[in-house]
Coordinates of C-alpha atoms and ligand atoms in Angstrom, one line a residue:
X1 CA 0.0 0.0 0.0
X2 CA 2.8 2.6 0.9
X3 CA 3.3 5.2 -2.3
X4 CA 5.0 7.8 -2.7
X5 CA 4.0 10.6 0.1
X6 CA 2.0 14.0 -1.2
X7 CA 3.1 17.3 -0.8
X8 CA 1.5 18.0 2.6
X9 CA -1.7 20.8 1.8
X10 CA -0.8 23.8 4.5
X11 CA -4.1 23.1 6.1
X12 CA -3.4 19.9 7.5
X13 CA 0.0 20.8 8.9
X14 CA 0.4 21.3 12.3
X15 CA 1.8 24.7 13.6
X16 CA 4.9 24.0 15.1
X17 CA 4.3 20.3 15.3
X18 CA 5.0 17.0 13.2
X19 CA 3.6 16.4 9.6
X20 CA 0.0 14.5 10.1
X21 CA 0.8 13.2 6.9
X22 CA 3.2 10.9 8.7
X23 CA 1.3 10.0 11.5
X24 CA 1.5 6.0 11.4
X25 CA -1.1 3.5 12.3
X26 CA -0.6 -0.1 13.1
X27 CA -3.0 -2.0 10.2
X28 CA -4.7 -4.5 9.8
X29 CA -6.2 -4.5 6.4
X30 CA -7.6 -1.9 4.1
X31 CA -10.6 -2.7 1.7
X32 CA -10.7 0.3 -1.4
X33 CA -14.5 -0.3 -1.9
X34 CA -17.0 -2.1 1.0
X35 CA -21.0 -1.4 1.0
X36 CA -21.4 -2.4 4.4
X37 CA -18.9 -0.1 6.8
X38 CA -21.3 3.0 6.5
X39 CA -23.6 5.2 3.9
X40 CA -22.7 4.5 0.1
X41 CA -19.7 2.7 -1.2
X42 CA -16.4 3.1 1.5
X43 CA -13.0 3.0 1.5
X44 CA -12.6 1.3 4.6
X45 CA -9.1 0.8 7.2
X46 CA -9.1 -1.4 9.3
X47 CA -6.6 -0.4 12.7
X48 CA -5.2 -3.3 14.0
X49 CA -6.0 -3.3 18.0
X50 CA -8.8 -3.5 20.3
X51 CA -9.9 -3.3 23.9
X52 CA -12.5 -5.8 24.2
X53 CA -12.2 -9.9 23.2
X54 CA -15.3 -10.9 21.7
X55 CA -16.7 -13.7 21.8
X56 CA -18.5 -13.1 18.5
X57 CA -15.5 -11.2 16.8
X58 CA -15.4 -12.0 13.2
X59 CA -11.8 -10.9 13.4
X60 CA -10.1 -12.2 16.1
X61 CA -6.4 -11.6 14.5
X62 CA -7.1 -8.3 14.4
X63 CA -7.8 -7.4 18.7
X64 CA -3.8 -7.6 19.8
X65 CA -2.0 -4.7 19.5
X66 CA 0.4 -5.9 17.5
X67 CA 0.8 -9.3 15.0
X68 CA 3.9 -10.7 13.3
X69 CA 2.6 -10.0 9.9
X70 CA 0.7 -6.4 11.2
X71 CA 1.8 -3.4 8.8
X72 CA 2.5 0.3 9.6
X73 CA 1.1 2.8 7.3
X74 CA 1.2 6.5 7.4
X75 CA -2.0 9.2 6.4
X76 CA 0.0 10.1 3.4
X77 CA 0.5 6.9 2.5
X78 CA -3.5 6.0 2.8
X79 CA -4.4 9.3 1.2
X80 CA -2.0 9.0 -1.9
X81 CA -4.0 5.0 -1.9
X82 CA -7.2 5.7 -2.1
X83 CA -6.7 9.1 -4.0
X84 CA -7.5 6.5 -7.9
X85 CA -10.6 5.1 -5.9
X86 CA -12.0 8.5 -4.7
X87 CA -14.3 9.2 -8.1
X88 CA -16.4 5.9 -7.1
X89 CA -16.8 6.3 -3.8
X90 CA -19.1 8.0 -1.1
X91 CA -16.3 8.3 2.0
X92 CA -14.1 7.0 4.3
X93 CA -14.5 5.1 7.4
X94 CA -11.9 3.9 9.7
X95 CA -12.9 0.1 11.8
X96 CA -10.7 -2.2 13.5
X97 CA -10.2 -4.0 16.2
X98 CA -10.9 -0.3 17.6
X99 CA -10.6 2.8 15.7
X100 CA -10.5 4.9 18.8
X101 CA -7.1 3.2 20.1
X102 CA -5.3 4.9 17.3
X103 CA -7.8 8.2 17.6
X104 CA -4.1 10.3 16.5
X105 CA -4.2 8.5 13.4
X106 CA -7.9 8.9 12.8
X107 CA -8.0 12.5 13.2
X108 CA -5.4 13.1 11.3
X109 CA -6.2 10.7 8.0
X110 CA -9.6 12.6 8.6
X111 CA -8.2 15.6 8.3
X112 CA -5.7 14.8 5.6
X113 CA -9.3 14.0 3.3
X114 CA -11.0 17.4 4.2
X115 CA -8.2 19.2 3.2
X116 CA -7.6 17.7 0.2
X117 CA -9.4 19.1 -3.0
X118 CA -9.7 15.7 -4.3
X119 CA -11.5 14.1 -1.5
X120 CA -12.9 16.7 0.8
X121 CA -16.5 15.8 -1.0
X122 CA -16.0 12.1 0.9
X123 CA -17.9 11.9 4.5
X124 CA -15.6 10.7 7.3
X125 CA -17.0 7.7 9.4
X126 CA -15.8 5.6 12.7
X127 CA -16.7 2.6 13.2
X128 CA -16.5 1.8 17.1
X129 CA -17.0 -0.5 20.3
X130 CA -17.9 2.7 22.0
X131 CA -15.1 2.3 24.1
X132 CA -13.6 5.4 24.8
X133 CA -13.3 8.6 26.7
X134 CA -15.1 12.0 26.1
X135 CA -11.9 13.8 25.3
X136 CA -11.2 11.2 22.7
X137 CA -14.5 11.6 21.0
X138 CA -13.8 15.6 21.4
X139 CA -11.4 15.6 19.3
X140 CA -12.6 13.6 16.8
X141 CA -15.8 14.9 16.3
X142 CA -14.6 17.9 14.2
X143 CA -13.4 16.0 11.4
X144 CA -15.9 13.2 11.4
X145 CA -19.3 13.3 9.8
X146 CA -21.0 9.8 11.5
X147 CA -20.2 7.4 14.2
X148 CA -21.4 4.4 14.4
X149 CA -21.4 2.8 17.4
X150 CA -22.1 -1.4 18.7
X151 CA -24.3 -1.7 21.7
X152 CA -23.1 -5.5 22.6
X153 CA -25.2 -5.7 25.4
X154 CA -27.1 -3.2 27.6
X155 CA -26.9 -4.9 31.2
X156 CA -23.5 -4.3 32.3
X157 CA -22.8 -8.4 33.2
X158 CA -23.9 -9.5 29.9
X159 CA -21.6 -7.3 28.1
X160 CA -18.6 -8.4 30.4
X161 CA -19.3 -12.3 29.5
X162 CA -19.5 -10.9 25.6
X163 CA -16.7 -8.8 25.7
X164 CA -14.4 -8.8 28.8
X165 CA -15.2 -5.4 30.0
X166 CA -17.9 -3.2 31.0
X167 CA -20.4 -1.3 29.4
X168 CA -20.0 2.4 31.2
X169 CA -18.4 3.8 28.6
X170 CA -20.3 3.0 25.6
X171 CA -23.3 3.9 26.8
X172 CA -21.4 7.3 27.9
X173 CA -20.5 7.4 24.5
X174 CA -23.9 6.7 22.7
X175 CA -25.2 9.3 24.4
X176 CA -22.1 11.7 24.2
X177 CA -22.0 10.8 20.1
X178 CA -26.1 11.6 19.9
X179 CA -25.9 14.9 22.0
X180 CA -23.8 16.5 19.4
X181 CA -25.5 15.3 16.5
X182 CA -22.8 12.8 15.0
X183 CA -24.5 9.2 16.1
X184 CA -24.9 7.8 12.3
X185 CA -26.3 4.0 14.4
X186 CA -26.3 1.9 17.1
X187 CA -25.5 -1.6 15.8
X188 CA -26.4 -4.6 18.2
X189 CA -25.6 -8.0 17.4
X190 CA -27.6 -10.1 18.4
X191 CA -25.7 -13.5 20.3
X192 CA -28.0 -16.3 20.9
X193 CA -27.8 -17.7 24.8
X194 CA -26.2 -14.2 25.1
X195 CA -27.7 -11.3 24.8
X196 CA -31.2 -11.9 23.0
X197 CA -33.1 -12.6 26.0
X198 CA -36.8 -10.9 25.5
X199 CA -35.6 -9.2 29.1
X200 CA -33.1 -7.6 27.4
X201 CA -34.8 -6.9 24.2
X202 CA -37.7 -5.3 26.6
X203 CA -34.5 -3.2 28.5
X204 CA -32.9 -1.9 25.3
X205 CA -35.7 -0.9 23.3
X206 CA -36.5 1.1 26.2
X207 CA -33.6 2.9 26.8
X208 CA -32.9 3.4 23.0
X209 CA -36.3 5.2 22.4
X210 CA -35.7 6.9 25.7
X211 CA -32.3 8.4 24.1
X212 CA -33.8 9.1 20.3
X213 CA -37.2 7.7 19.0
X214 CA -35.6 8.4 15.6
X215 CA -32.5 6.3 15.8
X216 CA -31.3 4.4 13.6
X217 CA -30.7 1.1 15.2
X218 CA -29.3 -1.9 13.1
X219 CA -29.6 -5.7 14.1
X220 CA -27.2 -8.2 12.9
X221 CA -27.6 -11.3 14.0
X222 CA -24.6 -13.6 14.9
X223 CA -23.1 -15.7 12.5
X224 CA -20.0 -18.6 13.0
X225 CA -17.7 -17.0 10.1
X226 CA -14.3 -16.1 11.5
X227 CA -14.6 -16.6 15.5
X228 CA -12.3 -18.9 17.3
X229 CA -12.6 -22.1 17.5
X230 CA -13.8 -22.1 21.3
X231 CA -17.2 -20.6 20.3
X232 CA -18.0 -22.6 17.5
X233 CA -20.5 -23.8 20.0
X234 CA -22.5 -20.6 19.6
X235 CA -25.5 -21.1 18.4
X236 CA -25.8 -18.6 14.5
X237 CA -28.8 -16.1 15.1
X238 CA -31.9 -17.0 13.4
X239 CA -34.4 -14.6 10.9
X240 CA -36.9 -15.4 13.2
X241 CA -34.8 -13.9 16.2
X242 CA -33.8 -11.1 13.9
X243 CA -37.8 -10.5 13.1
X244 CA -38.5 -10.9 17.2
X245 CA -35.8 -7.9 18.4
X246 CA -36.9 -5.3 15.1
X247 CA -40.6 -6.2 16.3
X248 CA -39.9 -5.4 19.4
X249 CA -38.0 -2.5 18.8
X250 CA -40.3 -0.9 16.9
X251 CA -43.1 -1.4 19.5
X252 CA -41.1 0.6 22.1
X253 CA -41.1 3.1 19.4
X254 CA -38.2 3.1 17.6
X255 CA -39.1 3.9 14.1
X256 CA -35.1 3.8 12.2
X257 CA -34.9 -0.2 13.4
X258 CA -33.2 -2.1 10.3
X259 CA -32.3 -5.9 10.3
X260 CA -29.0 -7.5 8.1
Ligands
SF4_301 S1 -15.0 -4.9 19.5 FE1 -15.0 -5.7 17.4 S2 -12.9 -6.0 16.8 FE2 -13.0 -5.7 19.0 S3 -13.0 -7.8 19.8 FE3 -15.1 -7.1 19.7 S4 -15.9 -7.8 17.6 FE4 -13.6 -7.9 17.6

């Protein structure tokens, strides 16, 4: 992927400070077109890295921080790559592992796009676990258009036996991201024997109509594809459970509910 790096634009330099052009980012893949990481057709990065260990993550090689055959790649170096695949596409979004644990990075790959005359048309999207601190979503919300946001589980224990950690944060987030306008979805993935108890249907739906009647919420259901080996055990989500949770969603008045 590394090119040959762009003459910085004077916008996107920092006064006094290093080139954000060669801020670095530890990654894990990049895909030049994907319809499914946000609105329209994406160029999507993938950051290699993540604080929670999933027991439904489709991508387990990408949650440590670092792997053997991980790559580094600087913003000029993403910027001068996706620069031939800009005329077909709607935006960028950065996904992981965790966006937010590399927020330097996404700031300044954001940045590099808006102040680019090529690519400042393309919207700027995260793709997160939620996981991270006011400040961090502070200083990305400036050069980011939408955020979307997994809800893995609502009650607090739930989420720790799906992820390994709790659940403050997220929900600080979700309602940090909504408050200023920038929450693109809520995405909860539904795990059978997990999270897809009608208890926790009935809690959710509550608390997401309480934040935003209008929200656009997005259920995936759970499927075997990529997770380890110990959870192949899992049961895979069915339509029927998918149908159930957007049923009940929309009863509690949610009226942006969407299933995949
Ligand atoms: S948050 Fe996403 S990338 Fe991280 S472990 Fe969970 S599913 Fe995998």
């Amino acid at each position: 992927m590394a090119g040959p790096l762009v003459a910085p634009p004077a916008a996107v330099r920092r006064p006094g400070g290093g080139d954000p052009l060669l801020t670095r980012a530890r990654v894990a893949d990049v895909i030049p077109f994907s319809w499914v990481d946000g609105p329209g057709n994406r160029y999507v990065v993938f950051v290699q890295g993540c604080s929670f260990d999933c027991v439904a993550c489709h991508n387990p090689e990408t949650i440590a921080p670092r792997t053997p055959g991980g790559r580094v790649a600087t913003v000029g170096d993403l910027l001068t790559d996706l620069r031939p695949a800009a005329p077909y596409l709607a935006g960028v979004t950065v996904s992981g592992g965790e966006a937010t644990g590399q927020w330097h990075f996404v700031r300044d790959l954001f940045r590099g796009v808006r102040a680019d005359g090529e690519l400042s048309r393309l919207t700027t999207f995260v793709d997160s676990n939620g996981n991270a601190l006011p400040r961090v979503w502070d200083r990305l919300l400036p050069v980011t258009d939408g955020f979307m946001i997994d809800l893995k589980a609502l009650d607090p224990e739930v989420h720790r036996r799906l992820t390994g950690r709790g659940n403050d944060l997220v929900l600080d987030s979700i309602r940090h991201l909504h408050g200023a306008g920038k929450l693109h979805e809520v995405r909860l993935l539904l795990v059978p024997g997990y999270n897809d108890s009608p208890d926790q249907l009935a809690r959710t739906a509550e608390w997401l109509a309480d934040l935003d009647p209008a929200l656009r919420v997005v259920v995936i259901g759970f499927r075997q594809h990529g997770v380890r080996p110990e959870y192949a055990g899992v049961p895979e989500a069915t339509a029927d459970l998918l149908a159930g949770w957007r049923a009940g969603l929309e009863a509690a008045g949610l009226s942006g509910v969407v299933t995949v």
